[in-house]
Amino acid sequence: MGPFTAEKITDKVYWVGAVDWGVRDFHGYLTSRGSTYNAFLIIDEKVTLVDTVKKPFMKEMLARIASVIPPERIDFIISNHSEMDHTGCLPEIIDLVKPEKVYASSMGRKAIGRHFYFDDDVITAVKNGETISLGESSVTFVETRMLHWPDSMVSYLDTEKIMFSQDGFGMHLASTERYDDQLPSQVLLEEAEKYFANILLPFSPMVTGLMKKLAQLDLDIQLLCPDHGPIWRSDIGGILQRWENWALQKYSLKAVVVYDTMWKSTGYLADAICDGLNSQGISVKVMPLDSSHRSDVATAVLDSGALIVGSPTINGQMFPRVADVLTYLKGLKPKNLIGGVFGSYGWSGEAVKHVEQYLDDMKIPLAAPTLNVNYVPDDDDLAKARELGATVGRELKEKCS
Ligand code: FEO
């Protein structure tokens, strides 16, 4: 089956997932550091597999399982989340293993059924709060609907004090290291923040609710095992706190200036706007779209208080990459931002109106009048651009005070 072995993480539990070193596009999200698909094997009277992996990685998972126990010995499979990166090989695994039970939430049962056209009796639905015995240990299920799919749930293994949190608290990061304390903290922060910004942001109010629910449950969690990236064992409190903070999306003294440009006119304006923001003490990230990926823009927006968008006009429209990033950001529903719009044009200047409409749809109020410059900005135009930035900066300081 290949040169893959399981990694023991507690007396009863093994990591049997897969490492995807090469993935760079996760439905539009740039996964610069690859990813992992984590699956876990619990050895008890009922041998249990928690989640599976993306279909091309099935043999890797099976080899890791086989290094501990013949896969046919698996009694239960728990599917915490039905997205295909965790269920893609589920039909083949069920055929091979013939488990006694496959557990999922009630929504998971429906979703998995729709993906694979299973008969009704293949998946057993578990209720929120339900506990199943594996022998010495037992697993309790907690539904986390819409975090980030309708079927999502987490599973708590009592004897090992492990929370299997599916996508929750995860990140896209391929590594040979399995634990948070084996990896640079700055890398963990960058990737966890990117994951939250690109996957969880639209569901922030529900994240806030989940954090309250977890606090009320007061579970003793010694290992927090997401389905992507490292296992949290040293900084569990830190990642929980970061999620709580990110979900609030508070105003901050940071701004993102995102733009595209044809002959650099819009780019000159972006630089002047940056200077104006910076004159007010605002930390600015300028993101030209020929070299900035939409998912990095989303990450920058997560902890910013202002979003200023620039586009030239092309054929009466905004630039395609500006439309791309705005469509993406609109879906992520960022909150607590003030905005600004700028652009340049030759013989017509419709792009800024289209950009304004996007910001309005996103409920991002304009903190300064829009600047739209014909052809190439002169010194007067650049002064206006600088003032646009300074005006947004002053408003942002008010919001943060
Ligand atoms: Fe990692 Fe939502 O799947």
mmCIF file of C-alpha atoms and ligand atoms in Angstrom:
data_model
loop_
_atom_site.group_PDB
_atom_site.id
_atom_site.type_symbol
_atom_site.label_atom_id
_atom_site.label_comp_id
_atom_site.label_asym_id
_atom_site.label_seq_id
_atom_site.Cartn_x
_atom_site.Cartn_y
_atom_site.Cartn_z
ATOM 1 C CA MET A 1 0.000 0.000 0.000
ATOM 2 C CA GLY A 2 2.973 2.325 0.154
ATOM 3 C CA PRO A 3 5.563 3.561 2.609
ATOM 4 C CA PHE A 4 3.169 5.230 4.997
ATOM 5 C CA THR A 5 2.834 4.616 8.718
ATOM 6 C CA ALA A 6 0.440 5.843 11.358
ATOM 7 C CA GLU A 7 1.582 8.284 14.027
ATOM 8 C CA LYS A 8 0.535 7.476 17.573
ATOM 9 C CA ILE A 9 -0.850 10.531 19.334
ATOM 10 C CA THR A 10 -2.244 8.906 22.528
ATOM 11 C CA ASP A 11 -2.510 5.372 23.915
ATOM 12 C CA LYS A 12 -5.651 4.759 21.898
ATOM 13 C CA VAL A 13 -5.422 7.159 18.966
ATOM 14 C CA TYR A 14 -3.353 7.309 15.788
ATOM 15 C CA TRP A 15 -3.110 9.948 13.084
ATOM 16 C CA VAL A 16 -3.788 8.126 9.792
ATOM 17 C CA GLY A 17 -4.284 11.060 7.445
ATOM 18 C CA ALA A 18 -2.524 12.222 4.314
ATOM 19 C CA VAL A 19 -0.224 15.084 3.379
ATOM 20 C CA ASP A 20 -0.962 16.985 0.187
ATOM 21 C CA TRP A 21 2.294 18.810 -0.489
ATOM 22 C CA GLY A 22 1.273 20.058 -3.914
ATOM 23 C CA VAL A 23 -2.221 21.487 -3.581
ATOM 24 C CA ARG A 24 -2.281 25.208 -4.329
ATOM 25 C CA ASP A 25 -5.892 25.864 -5.323
ATOM 26 C CA PHE A 26 -8.609 24.926 -2.873
ATOM 27 C CA HIS A 27 -11.685 26.099 -4.755
ATOM 28 C CA GLY A 28 -10.234 29.567 -5.248
ATOM 29 C CA TYR A 29 -8.153 29.737 -2.048
ATOM 30 C CA LEU A 30 -4.386 29.830 -2.646
ATOM 31 C CA THR A 31 -2.964 27.134 -0.371
ATOM 32 C CA SER A 32 0.651 28.248 -0.638
ATOM 33 C CA ARG A 33 1.914 25.743 1.902
ATOM 34 C CA GLY A 34 -0.137 22.719 0.774
ATOM 35 C CA SER A 35 -2.466 20.931 3.184
ATOM 36 C CA THR A 36 -3.175 17.789 5.131
ATOM 37 C CA TYR A 37 -6.337 15.712 5.316
ATOM 38 C CA ASN A 38 -6.328 14.419 8.851
ATOM 39 C CA ALA A 39 -8.033 11.173 9.786
ATOM 40 C CA PHE A 40 -7.773 9.455 13.146
ATOM 41 C CA LEU A 41 -7.959 5.825 14.201
ATOM 42 C CA ILE A 42 -9.248 4.977 17.671
ATOM 43 C CA ILE A 43 -8.267 1.560 18.995
ATOM 44 C CA ASP A 44 -10.868 0.335 21.463
ATOM 45 C CA GLU A 45 -13.352 -2.562 21.553
ATOM 46 C CA LYS A 46 -14.948 -0.787 18.619
ATOM 47 C CA VAL A 47 -12.167 0.278 16.281
ATOM 48 C CA THR A 48 -13.217 3.654 14.951
ATOM 49 C CA LEU A 49 -12.066 5.811 12.058
ATOM 50 C CA VAL A 50 -12.739 9.526 12.471
ATOM 51 C CA ASP A 51 -13.106 11.091 9.030
ATOM 52 C CA THR A 52 -11.441 9.950 5.837
ATOM 53 C CA VAL A 53 -9.390 11.776 3.208
ATOM 54 C CA LYS A 54 -9.643 13.259 -0.265
ATOM 55 C CA LYS A 55 -10.107 10.470 -2.762
ATOM 56 C CA PRO A 56 -6.629 10.518 -4.412
ATOM 57 C CA PHE A 57 -5.110 9.995 -0.946
ATOM 58 C CA MET A 58 -7.125 6.905 0.006
ATOM 59 C CA LYS A 59 -4.194 4.501 -0.377
ATOM 60 C CA GLU A 60 -2.024 6.674 1.837
ATOM 61 C CA MET A 61 -4.665 6.594 4.577
ATOM 62 C CA LEU A 62 -5.213 2.855 4.198
ATOM 63 C CA ALA A 63 -1.462 2.209 4.425
ATOM 64 C CA ARG A 64 -1.270 4.205 7.640
ATOM 65 C CA ILE A 65 -4.247 2.304 9.065
ATOM 66 C CA ALA A 66 -2.716 -1.002 7.975
ATOM 67 C CA SER A 67 0.464 -0.178 9.895
ATOM 68 C CA VAL A 68 -1.646 -0.426 13.073
ATOM 69 C CA ILE A 69 -4.473 -2.837 12.313
ATOM 70 C CA PRO A 70 -6.007 -4.460 9.211
ATOM 71 C CA PRO A 71 -8.488 -1.899 7.822
ATOM 72 C CA GLU A 72 -11.183 -4.604 7.786
ATOM 73 C CA ARG A 73 -11.110 -4.495 11.608
ATOM 74 C CA ILE A 74 -12.680 -1.040 11.631
ATOM 75 C CA ASP A 75 -16.123 -1.211 13.279
ATOM 76 C CA PHE A 76 -17.269 2.399 13.214
ATOM 77 C CA ILE A 77 -16.631 5.338 10.922
ATOM 78 C CA ILE A 78 -17.478 8.834 12.116
ATOM 79 C CA SER A 79 -17.953 11.505 9.466
ATOM 80 C CA ASN A 80 -17.852 14.902 11.152
ATOM 81 C CA HIS A 81 -18.233 16.803 7.885
ATOM 82 C CA SER A 82 -19.351 15.681 4.452
ATOM 83 C CA GLU A 83 -17.174 17.886 2.223
ATOM 84 C CA MET A 84 -15.312 15.743 -0.291
ATOM 85 C CA ASP A 85 -11.844 16.394 1.107
ATOM 86 C CA HIS A 86 -12.988 14.261 4.061
ATOM 87 C CA THR A 87 -15.470 11.907 2.432
ATOM 88 C CA GLY A 88 -14.237 11.533 -1.135
ATOM 89 C CA CYS A 89 -13.137 7.949 -0.550
ATOM 90 C CA LEU A 90 -15.921 7.042 1.888
ATOM 91 C CA PRO A 91 -17.797 4.733 -0.533
ATOM 92 C CA GLU A 92 -14.623 2.751 -1.268
ATOM 93 C CA ILE A 93 -13.710 2.575 2.423
ATOM 94 C CA ILE A 94 -17.190 1.373 3.324
ATOM 95 C CA ASP A 95 -16.973 -1.304 0.602
ATOM 96 C CA LEU A 96 -13.594 -2.444 1.883
ATOM 97 C CA VAL A 97 -14.209 -2.267 5.623
ATOM 98 C CA LYS A 98 -17.912 -3.093 5.805
ATOM 99 C CA PRO A 99 -18.248 -1.221 9.091
ATOM 100 C CA GLU A 100 -20.967 -1.977 11.596
ATOM 101 C CA LYS A 101 -21.934 1.698 11.678
ATOM 102 C CA VAL A 102 -21.142 4.936 9.857
ATOM 103 C CA TYR A 103 -22.093 7.915 11.995
ATOM 104 C CA ALA A 104 -22.848 11.444 10.833
ATOM 105 C CA SER A 105 -25.126 14.271 11.922
ATOM 106 C CA SER A 106 -28.671 14.206 10.569
ATOM 107 C CA MET A 107 -27.681 16.832 7.994
ATOM 108 C CA GLY A 108 -24.517 14.847 7.269
ATOM 109 C CA ARG A 109 -26.569 11.756 6.588
ATOM 110 C CA LYS A 110 -28.553 13.696 3.998
ATOM 111 C CA ALA A 111 -25.494 15.386 2.466
ATOM 112 C CA ILE A 112 -23.448 12.202 2.198
ATOM 113 C CA GLY A 113 -26.480 10.432 0.785
ATOM 114 C CA ARG A 114 -26.794 13.114 -1.906
ATOM 115 C CA HIS A 115 -23.112 12.896 -2.769
ATOM 116 C CA PHE A 116 -22.885 9.144 -3.113
ATOM 117 C CA TYR A 117 -26.519 8.005 -3.551
ATOM 118 C CA PHE A 118 -26.266 5.678 -0.583
ATOM 119 C CA ASP A 119 -29.204 3.589 0.546
ATOM 120 C CA ASP A 120 -30.978 5.063 3.568
ATOM 121 C CA ASP A 121 -29.497 2.532 6.000
ATOM 122 C CA VAL A 122 -25.807 3.225 5.226
ATOM 123 C CA ILE A 123 -25.424 6.239 7.519
ATOM 124 C CA THR A 124 -26.669 6.377 11.106
ATOM 125 C CA ALA A 125 -27.617 9.888 12.171
ATOM 126 C CA VAL A 126 -26.536 11.016 15.615
ATOM 127 C CA LYS A 127 -28.149 13.795 17.595
ATOM 128 C CA ASN A 128 -26.516 16.847 19.090
ATOM 129 C CA GLY A 129 -25.180 15.764 22.505
ATOM 130 C CA GLU A 130 -25.514 12.048 21.790
ATOM 131 C CA THR A 131 -22.826 9.732 23.140
ATOM 132 C CA ILE A 132 -21.762 6.365 21.753
ATOM 133 C CA SER A 133 -19.613 3.817 23.547
ATOM 134 C CA LEU A 134 -16.511 2.410 21.896
ATOM 135 C CA GLY A 135 -15.709 0.134 24.868
ATOM 136 C CA GLU A 136 -13.534 1.815 27.469
ATOM 137 C CA SER A 137 -14.001 5.179 25.816
ATOM 138 C CA SER A 138 -16.974 6.994 24.466
ATOM 139 C CA VAL A 139 -17.547 9.717 21.900
ATOM 140 C CA THR A 140 -19.944 12.627 22.292
ATOM 141 C CA PHE A 141 -21.139 14.573 19.262
ATOM 142 C CA VAL A 142 -21.725 18.313 19.215
ATOM 143 C CA GLU A 143 -23.408 19.807 16.169
ATOM 144 C CA THR A 144 -21.746 22.904 14.719
ATOM 145 C CA ARG A 145 -24.180 23.644 11.910
ATOM 146 C CA MET A 146 -22.894 26.027 9.237
ATOM 147 C CA LEU A 147 -19.360 25.845 10.599
ATOM 148 C CA HIS A 148 -18.804 25.667 7.869
ATOM 149 C CA TRP A 149 -21.339 23.297 6.261
ATOM 150 C CA PRO A 150 -24.900 22.557 7.360
ATOM 151 C CA ASP A 151 -23.852 19.075 8.469
ATOM 152 C CA SER A 152 -20.744 19.981 10.470
ATOM 153 C CA MET A 153 -20.237 18.504 13.906
ATOM 154 C CA VAL A 154 -17.342 17.853 16.278
ATOM 155 C CA SER A 155 -16.654 14.704 18.304
ATOM 156 C CA TYR A 156 -15.193 14.472 21.801
ATOM 157 C CA LEU A 157 -13.341 11.328 22.920
ATOM 158 C CA ASP A 158 -13.542 11.207 26.703
ATOM 159 C CA THR A 159 -10.678 8.955 27.817
ATOM 160 C CA GLU A 160 -8.148 10.755 25.620
ATOM 161 C CA LYS A 161 -9.668 14.212 26.121
ATOM 162 C CA ILE A 162 -9.554 14.779 22.368
ATOM 163 C CA MET A 163 -11.808 17.079 20.397
ATOM 164 C CA PHE A 164 -11.978 16.053 16.738
ATOM 165 C CA SER A 165 -13.020 19.396 15.335
ATOM 166 C CA GLN A 166 -13.261 18.666 11.561
ATOM 167 C CA ASP A 167 -12.419 21.909 9.705
ATOM 168 C CA GLY A 168 -12.674 23.917 12.922
ATOM 169 C CA PHE A 169 -9.399 25.436 14.167
ATOM 170 C CA GLY A 170 -7.615 24.013 11.137
ATOM 171 C CA MET A 171 -5.355 25.466 8.493
ATOM 172 C CA HIS A 172 -3.923 24.491 5.135
ATOM 173 C CA LEU A 173 -0.338 23.562 5.974
ATOM 174 C CA ALA A 174 1.505 20.481 4.743
ATOM 175 C CA SER A 175 4.204 19.310 7.144
ATOM 176 C CA THR A 176 5.899 16.272 8.570
ATOM 177 C CA GLU A 177 5.291 17.808 12.008
ATOM 178 C CA ARG A 178 1.968 16.890 13.590
ATOM 179 C CA TYR A 179 1.771 19.330 16.510
ATOM 180 C CA ASP A 180 1.479 23.080 16.890
ATOM 181 C CA ASP A 181 4.577 23.359 19.084
ATOM 182 C CA GLN A 182 6.744 21.767 16.377
ATOM 183 C CA LEU A 183 6.032 24.543 13.882
ATOM 184 C CA PRO A 184 6.916 28.256 13.807
ATOM 185 C CA SER A 185 4.225 30.231 15.609
ATOM 186 C CA GLN A 186 4.223 32.948 12.918
ATOM 187 C CA VAL A 187 3.464 30.350 10.232
ATOM 188 C CA LEU A 188 0.627 28.935 12.360
ATOM 189 C CA LEU A 189 -0.813 32.398 12.885
ATOM 190 C CA GLU A 190 -0.623 33.284 9.185
ATOM 191 C CA GLU A 191 -2.242 30.062 8.017
ATOM 192 C CA ALA A 192 -4.882 29.906 10.772
ATOM 193 C CA GLU A 193 -5.865 33.506 10.029
ATOM 194 C CA LYS A 194 -5.989 32.828 6.297
ATOM 195 C CA TYR A 195 -8.158 29.776 6.891
ATOM 196 C CA PHE A 196 -10.559 31.710 9.102
ATOM 197 C CA ALA A 197 -10.747 34.625 6.653
ATOM 198 C CA ASN A 198 -11.423 32.454 3.627
ATOM 199 C CA ILE A 199 -13.617 29.723 5.115
ATOM 200 C CA LEU A 200 -15.241 30.940 8.328
ATOM 201 C CA LEU A 201 -15.706 34.676 7.882
ATOM 202 C CA PRO A 202 -19.284 34.514 6.526
ATOM 203 C CA PHE A 203 -20.269 32.480 9.583
ATOM 204 C CA SER A 204 -18.674 34.719 12.206
ATOM 205 C CA PRO A 205 -21.853 35.139 14.302
ATOM 206 C CA MET A 206 -22.116 31.348 14.484
ATOM 207 C CA VAL A 207 -18.460 31.100 15.510
ATOM 208 C CA THR A 208 -19.220 33.461 18.371
ATOM 209 C CA GLY A 209 -22.130 31.190 19.329
ATOM 210 C CA LEU A 210 -19.941 28.093 19.133
ATOM 211 C CA MET A 211 -17.301 29.598 21.380
ATOM 212 C CA LYS A 212 -19.988 30.258 24.008
ATOM 213 C CA LYS A 213 -21.332 26.731 23.590
ATOM 214 C CA LEU A 214 -17.871 25.208 24.037
ATOM 215 C CA ALA A 215 -17.276 27.345 27.128
ATOM 216 C CA GLN A 216 -20.585 26.132 28.605
ATOM 217 C CA LEU A 217 -19.734 22.496 27.876
ATOM 218 C CA ASP A 218 -16.485 23.051 29.791
ATOM 219 C CA LEU A 219 -14.831 20.047 28.171
ATOM 220 C CA ASP A 220 -11.339 19.118 29.255
ATOM 221 C CA ILE A 221 -9.564 19.274 25.865
ATOM 222 C CA GLN A 222 -5.957 18.113 25.899
ATOM 223 C CA LEU A 223 -5.705 17.675 22.127
ATOM 224 C CA LEU A 224 -7.619 19.639 19.534
ATOM 225 C CA CYS A 225 -7.514 17.663 16.311
ATOM 226 C CA PRO A 226 -8.698 19.489 13.180
ATOM 227 C CA ASP A 227 -8.997 17.874 9.759
ATOM 228 C CA HIS A 228 -6.341 20.179 8.249
ATOM 229 C CA GLY A 229 -2.947 21.168 9.575
ATOM 230 C CA PRO A 230 -1.339 20.497 12.947
ATOM 231 C CA ILE A 231 -2.919 19.129 16.100
ATOM 232 C CA TRP A 232 -3.162 21.726 18.840
ATOM 233 C CA ARG A 233 -1.638 20.499 22.082
ATOM 234 C CA SER A 234 0.340 23.459 23.456
ATOM 235 C CA ASP A 235 -1.679 26.500 22.472
ATOM 236 C CA ILE A 236 -5.292 25.319 22.530
ATOM 237 C CA GLY A 237 -6.336 28.393 24.499
ATOM 238 C CA GLY A 238 -4.536 30.606 21.993
ATOM 239 C CA ILE A 239 -6.313 29.293 18.901
ATOM 240 C CA LEU A 240 -9.704 29.379 20.641
ATOM 241 C CA GLN A 241 -9.085 32.992 21.652
ATOM 242 C CA ARG A 242 -7.987 33.951 18.149
ATOM 243 C CA TRP A 243 -11.144 32.479 16.642
ATOM 244 C CA GLU A 244 -13.231 34.379 19.165
ATOM 245 C CA ASN A 245 -11.456 37.635 18.271
ATOM 246 C CA TRP A 246 -11.526 37.108 14.509
ATOM 247 C CA ALA A 247 -15.254 36.400 14.628
ATOM 248 C CA LEU A 248 -15.853 39.829 16.197
ATOM 249 C CA GLN A 249 -14.070 41.626 13.311
ATOM 250 C CA LYS A 250 -13.462 44.728 15.383
ATOM 251 C CA TYR A 251 -12.317 47.951 13.720
ATOM 252 C CA SER A 252 -8.552 48.262 13.723
ATOM 253 C CA LEU A 253 -6.032 50.901 12.683
ATOM 254 C CA LYS A 254 -5.201 48.933 9.562
ATOM 255 C CA ALA A 255 -6.258 49.457 5.964
ATOM 256 C CA VAL A 256 -6.138 47.486 2.742
ATOM 257 C CA VAL A 257 -5.730 49.304 -0.571
ATOM 258 C CA VAL A 258 -6.535 46.837 -3.326
ATOM 259 C CA TYR A 259 -6.416 47.794 -6.981
ATOM 260 C CA ASP A 260 -5.626 46.816 -10.518
ATOM 261 C CA THR A 261 -4.075 49.081 -13.095
ATOM 262 C CA MET A 262 -3.686 49.294 -16.863
ATOM 263 C CA TRP A 263 -0.950 51.894 -17.463
ATOM 264 C CA LYS A 264 -0.106 52.590 -13.784
ATOM 265 C CA SER A 265 -2.426 55.608 -13.318
ATOM 266 C CA THR A 266 -4.577 53.776 -10.770
ATOM 267 C CA GLY A 267 -1.344 52.464 -9.229
ATOM 268 C CA TYR A 268 -0.013 56.010 -8.702
ATOM 269 C CA LEU A 269 -3.262 56.900 -6.958
ATOM 270 C CA ALA A 270 -3.003 53.799 -4.742
ATOM 271 C CA ASP A 271 0.451 54.839 -3.572
ATOM 272 C CA ALA A 272 -0.736 58.373 -2.776
ATOM 273 C CA ILE A 273 -3.757 57.014 -0.866
ATOM 274 C CA CYS A 274 -1.403 54.774 1.112
ATOM 275 C CA ASP A 275 0.688 57.802 1.995
ATOM 276 C CA GLY A 276 -2.396 59.688 3.169
ATOM 277 C CA LEU A 277 -3.564 56.796 5.355
ATOM 278 C CA ASN A 278 -0.110 56.392 6.767
ATOM 279 C CA SER A 279 0.033 60.108 7.612
ATOM 280 C CA GLN A 280 -2.772 59.360 10.088
ATOM 281 C CA GLY A 281 -0.901 56.507 11.713
ATOM 282 C CA ILE A 282 -2.781 53.768 9.849
ATOM 283 C CA SER A 283 -0.878 50.612 8.969
ATOM 284 C CA VAL A 284 -1.521 49.967 5.271
ATOM 285 C CA LYS A 285 -1.268 46.956 3.040
ATOM 286 C CA VAL A 286 -1.254 47.883 -0.661
ATOM 287 C CA MET A 287 -2.314 44.903 -2.771
ATOM 288 C CA PRO A 288 -1.946 45.246 -6.561
ATOM 289 C CA LEU A 289 -4.017 42.467 -8.069
ATOM 290 C CA ASP A 290 -1.445 41.436 -10.657
ATOM 291 C CA SER A 291 0.571 40.066 -7.728
ATOM 292 C CA SER A 292 -1.979 39.603 -4.912
ATOM 293 C CA HIS A 293 -4.266 36.598 -4.688
ATOM 294 C CA ARG A 294 -7.904 37.072 -3.732
ATOM 295 C CA SER A 295 -7.473 34.807 -0.709
ATOM 296 C CA ASP A 296 -4.576 36.929 0.577
ATOM 297 C CA VAL A 297 -6.712 40.033 0.153
ATOM 298 C CA ALA A 298 -9.414 38.343 2.239
ATOM 299 C CA THR A 299 -6.863 37.592 4.950
ATOM 300 C CA ALA A 300 -5.673 41.191 5.003
ATOM 301 C CA VAL A 301 -9.261 42.444 5.195
ATOM 302 C CA LEU A 302 -10.007 40.231 8.229
ATOM 303 C CA ASP A 303 -8.046 42.357 10.663
ATOM 304 C CA SER A 304 -8.402 45.703 8.863
ATOM 305 C CA GLY A 305 -10.780 48.572 9.494
ATOM 306 C CA ALA A 306 -10.803 50.050 5.991
ATOM 307 C CA LEU A 307 -11.060 48.690 2.473
ATOM 308 C CA ILE A 308 -10.161 51.061 -0.360
ATOM 309 C CA VAL A 309 -10.651 49.721 -3.858
ATOM 310 C CA GLY A 310 -9.294 51.075 -7.131
ATOM 311 C CA SER A 311 -9.960 50.154 -10.745
ATOM 312 C CA PRO A 312 -9.438 51.580 -14.201
ATOM 313 C CA THR A 313 -12.398 51.477 -16.531
ATOM 314 C CA ILE A 314 -12.249 48.962 -19.345
ATOM 315 C CA ASN A 315 -15.108 48.798 -21.831
ATOM 316 C CA GLY A 316 -17.401 50.471 -19.331
ATOM 317 C CA GLN A 317 -16.611 47.985 -16.577
ATOM 318 C CA MET A 318 -14.162 47.516 -13.736
ATOM 319 C CA PHE A 319 -11.056 45.433 -14.363
ATOM 320 C CA PRO A 320 -11.734 41.668 -14.313
ATOM 321 C CA ARG A 321 -9.421 41.018 -11.357
ATOM 322 C CA VAL A 322 -11.162 43.747 -9.351
ATOM 323 C CA ALA A 323 -14.514 42.145 -10.140
ATOM 324 C CA ASP A 324 -13.067 38.794 -9.082
ATOM 325 C CA VAL A 325 -11.845 40.010 -5.699
ATOM 326 C CA LEU A 326 -15.001 42.016 -4.968
ATOM 327 C CA THR A 327 -17.239 39.063 -5.822
ATOM 328 C CA TYR A 328 -15.140 36.884 -3.537
ATOM 329 C CA LEU A 329 -15.101 39.404 -0.682
ATOM 330 C CA LYS A 330 -18.829 40.060 -0.955
ATOM 331 C CA GLY A 331 -19.485 36.382 -0.325
ATOM 332 C CA LEU A 332 -17.267 36.433 2.751
ATOM 333 C CA LYS A 333 -19.432 39.186 4.304
ATOM 334 C CA PRO A 334 -16.719 41.123 6.132
ATOM 335 C CA LYS A 335 -18.015 43.437 8.866
ATOM 336 C CA ASN A 336 -16.904 46.658 10.513
ATOM 337 C CA LEU A 337 -15.152 48.273 7.578
ATOM 338 C CA ILE A 338 -15.208 51.753 6.146
ATOM 339 C CA GLY A 339 -14.447 52.207 2.472
ATOM 340 C CA GLY A 340 -13.063 54.299 -0.314
ATOM 341 C CA VAL A 341 -13.084 54.069 -4.105
ATOM 342 C CA PHE A 342 -10.733 55.401 -6.746
ATOM 343 C CA GLY A 343 -9.926 54.844 -10.385
ATOM 344 C CA SER A 344 -8.716 56.182 -13.691
ATOM 345 C CA TYR A 345 -10.169 56.201 -17.160
ATOM 346 C CA GLY A 346 -9.642 57.265 -20.752
ATOM 347 C CA TRP A 347 -12.891 58.227 -22.441
ATOM 348 C CA SER A 348 -15.426 57.068 -19.880
ATOM 349 C CA GLY A 349 -15.200 56.244 -16.164
ATOM 350 C CA GLU A 350 -17.865 53.786 -15.149
ATOM 351 C CA ALA A 351 -15.674 51.430 -13.102
ATOM 352 C CA VAL A 352 -15.801 53.465 -9.892
ATOM 353 C CA LYS A 353 -19.622 53.410 -9.916
ATOM 354 C CA HIS A 354 -19.587 49.638 -10.202
ATOM 355 C CA VAL A 355 -17.069 49.401 -7.356
ATOM 356 C CA GLU A 356 -19.159 51.761 -5.211
ATOM 357 C CA GLN A 357 -22.163 49.506 -5.805
ATOM 358 C CA TYR A 358 -20.216 46.501 -4.536
ATOM 359 C CA LEU A 359 -19.166 48.334 -1.382
ATOM 360 C CA ASP A 360 -22.737 49.493 -0.851
ATOM 361 C CA ASP A 361 -23.972 45.904 -1.244
ATOM 362 C CA MET A 362 -21.364 44.883 1.335
ATOM 363 C CA LYS A 363 -22.611 47.622 3.701
ATOM 364 C CA ILE A 364 -19.217 49.323 3.670
ATOM 365 C CA PRO A 365 -19.863 53.077 3.885
ATOM 366 C CA LEU A 366 -17.620 55.413 1.906
ATOM 367 C CA ALA A 367 -15.541 57.535 4.271
ATOM 368 C CA ALA A 368 -14.371 59.918 1.527
ATOM 369 C CA PRO A 369 -15.599 61.075 -1.881
ATOM 370 C CA THR A 370 -14.640 58.820 -4.759
ATOM 371 C CA LEU A 371 -11.705 59.931 -6.891
ATOM 372 C CA ASN A 372 -11.857 59.248 -10.635
ATOM 373 C CA VAL A 373 -8.976 60.607 -12.737
ATOM 374 C CA ASN A 374 -8.838 61.078 -16.507
ATOM 375 C CA TYR A 375 -5.781 59.418 -18.073
ATOM 376 C CA VAL A 376 -2.712 60.156 -15.923
ATOM 377 C CA PRO A 377 -2.885 61.796 -12.465
ATOM 378 C CA ASP A 378 -1.105 65.139 -12.142
ATOM 379 C CA ASP A 379 0.189 66.607 -8.890
ATOM 380 C CA ASP A 380 -3.245 67.977 -8.033
ATOM 381 C CA ASP A 381 -4.836 64.552 -8.543
ATOM 382 C CA LEU A 382 -2.181 62.893 -6.415
ATOM 383 C CA ALA A 383 -2.787 65.437 -3.652
ATOM 384 C CA LYS A 384 -6.496 64.569 -3.817
ATOM 385 C CA ALA A 385 -5.648 60.876 -3.599
ATOM 386 C CA ARG A 386 -3.448 61.530 -0.570
ATOM 387 C CA GLU A 387 -6.318 63.473 1.011
ATOM 388 C CA LEU A 388 -8.705 60.599 0.284
ATOM 389 C CA GLY A 389 -6.389 58.333 2.267
ATOM 390 C CA ALA A 390 -5.991 60.855 5.077
ATOM 391 C CA THR A 391 -9.772 61.338 5.313
ATOM 392 C CA VAL A 392 -10.367 57.580 5.567
ATOM 393 C CA GLY A 393 -7.574 57.415 8.132
ATOM 394 C CA ARG A 394 -9.114 60.124 10.300
ATOM 395 C CA GLU A 395 -12.518 58.414 10.156
ATOM 396 C CA LEU A 396 -10.951 55.101 11.074
ATOM 397 C CA LYS A 397 -9.238 56.623 14.078
ATOM 398 C CA GLU A 398 -12.656 57.892 15.193
ATOM 399 C CA LYS A 399 -14.133 54.416 14.824
ATOM 400 C CA CYS A 400 -11.334 52.907 16.887
ATOM 401 C CA SER A 401 -11.346 55.517 19.636
HETATM 402 FE FE1 FEO B 1 -11.925 20.442 4.837
HETATM 403 FE FE2 FEO B 1 -14.941 21.780 4.575
HETATM 404 O O1 FEO B 1 -13.666 20.538 4.197
#
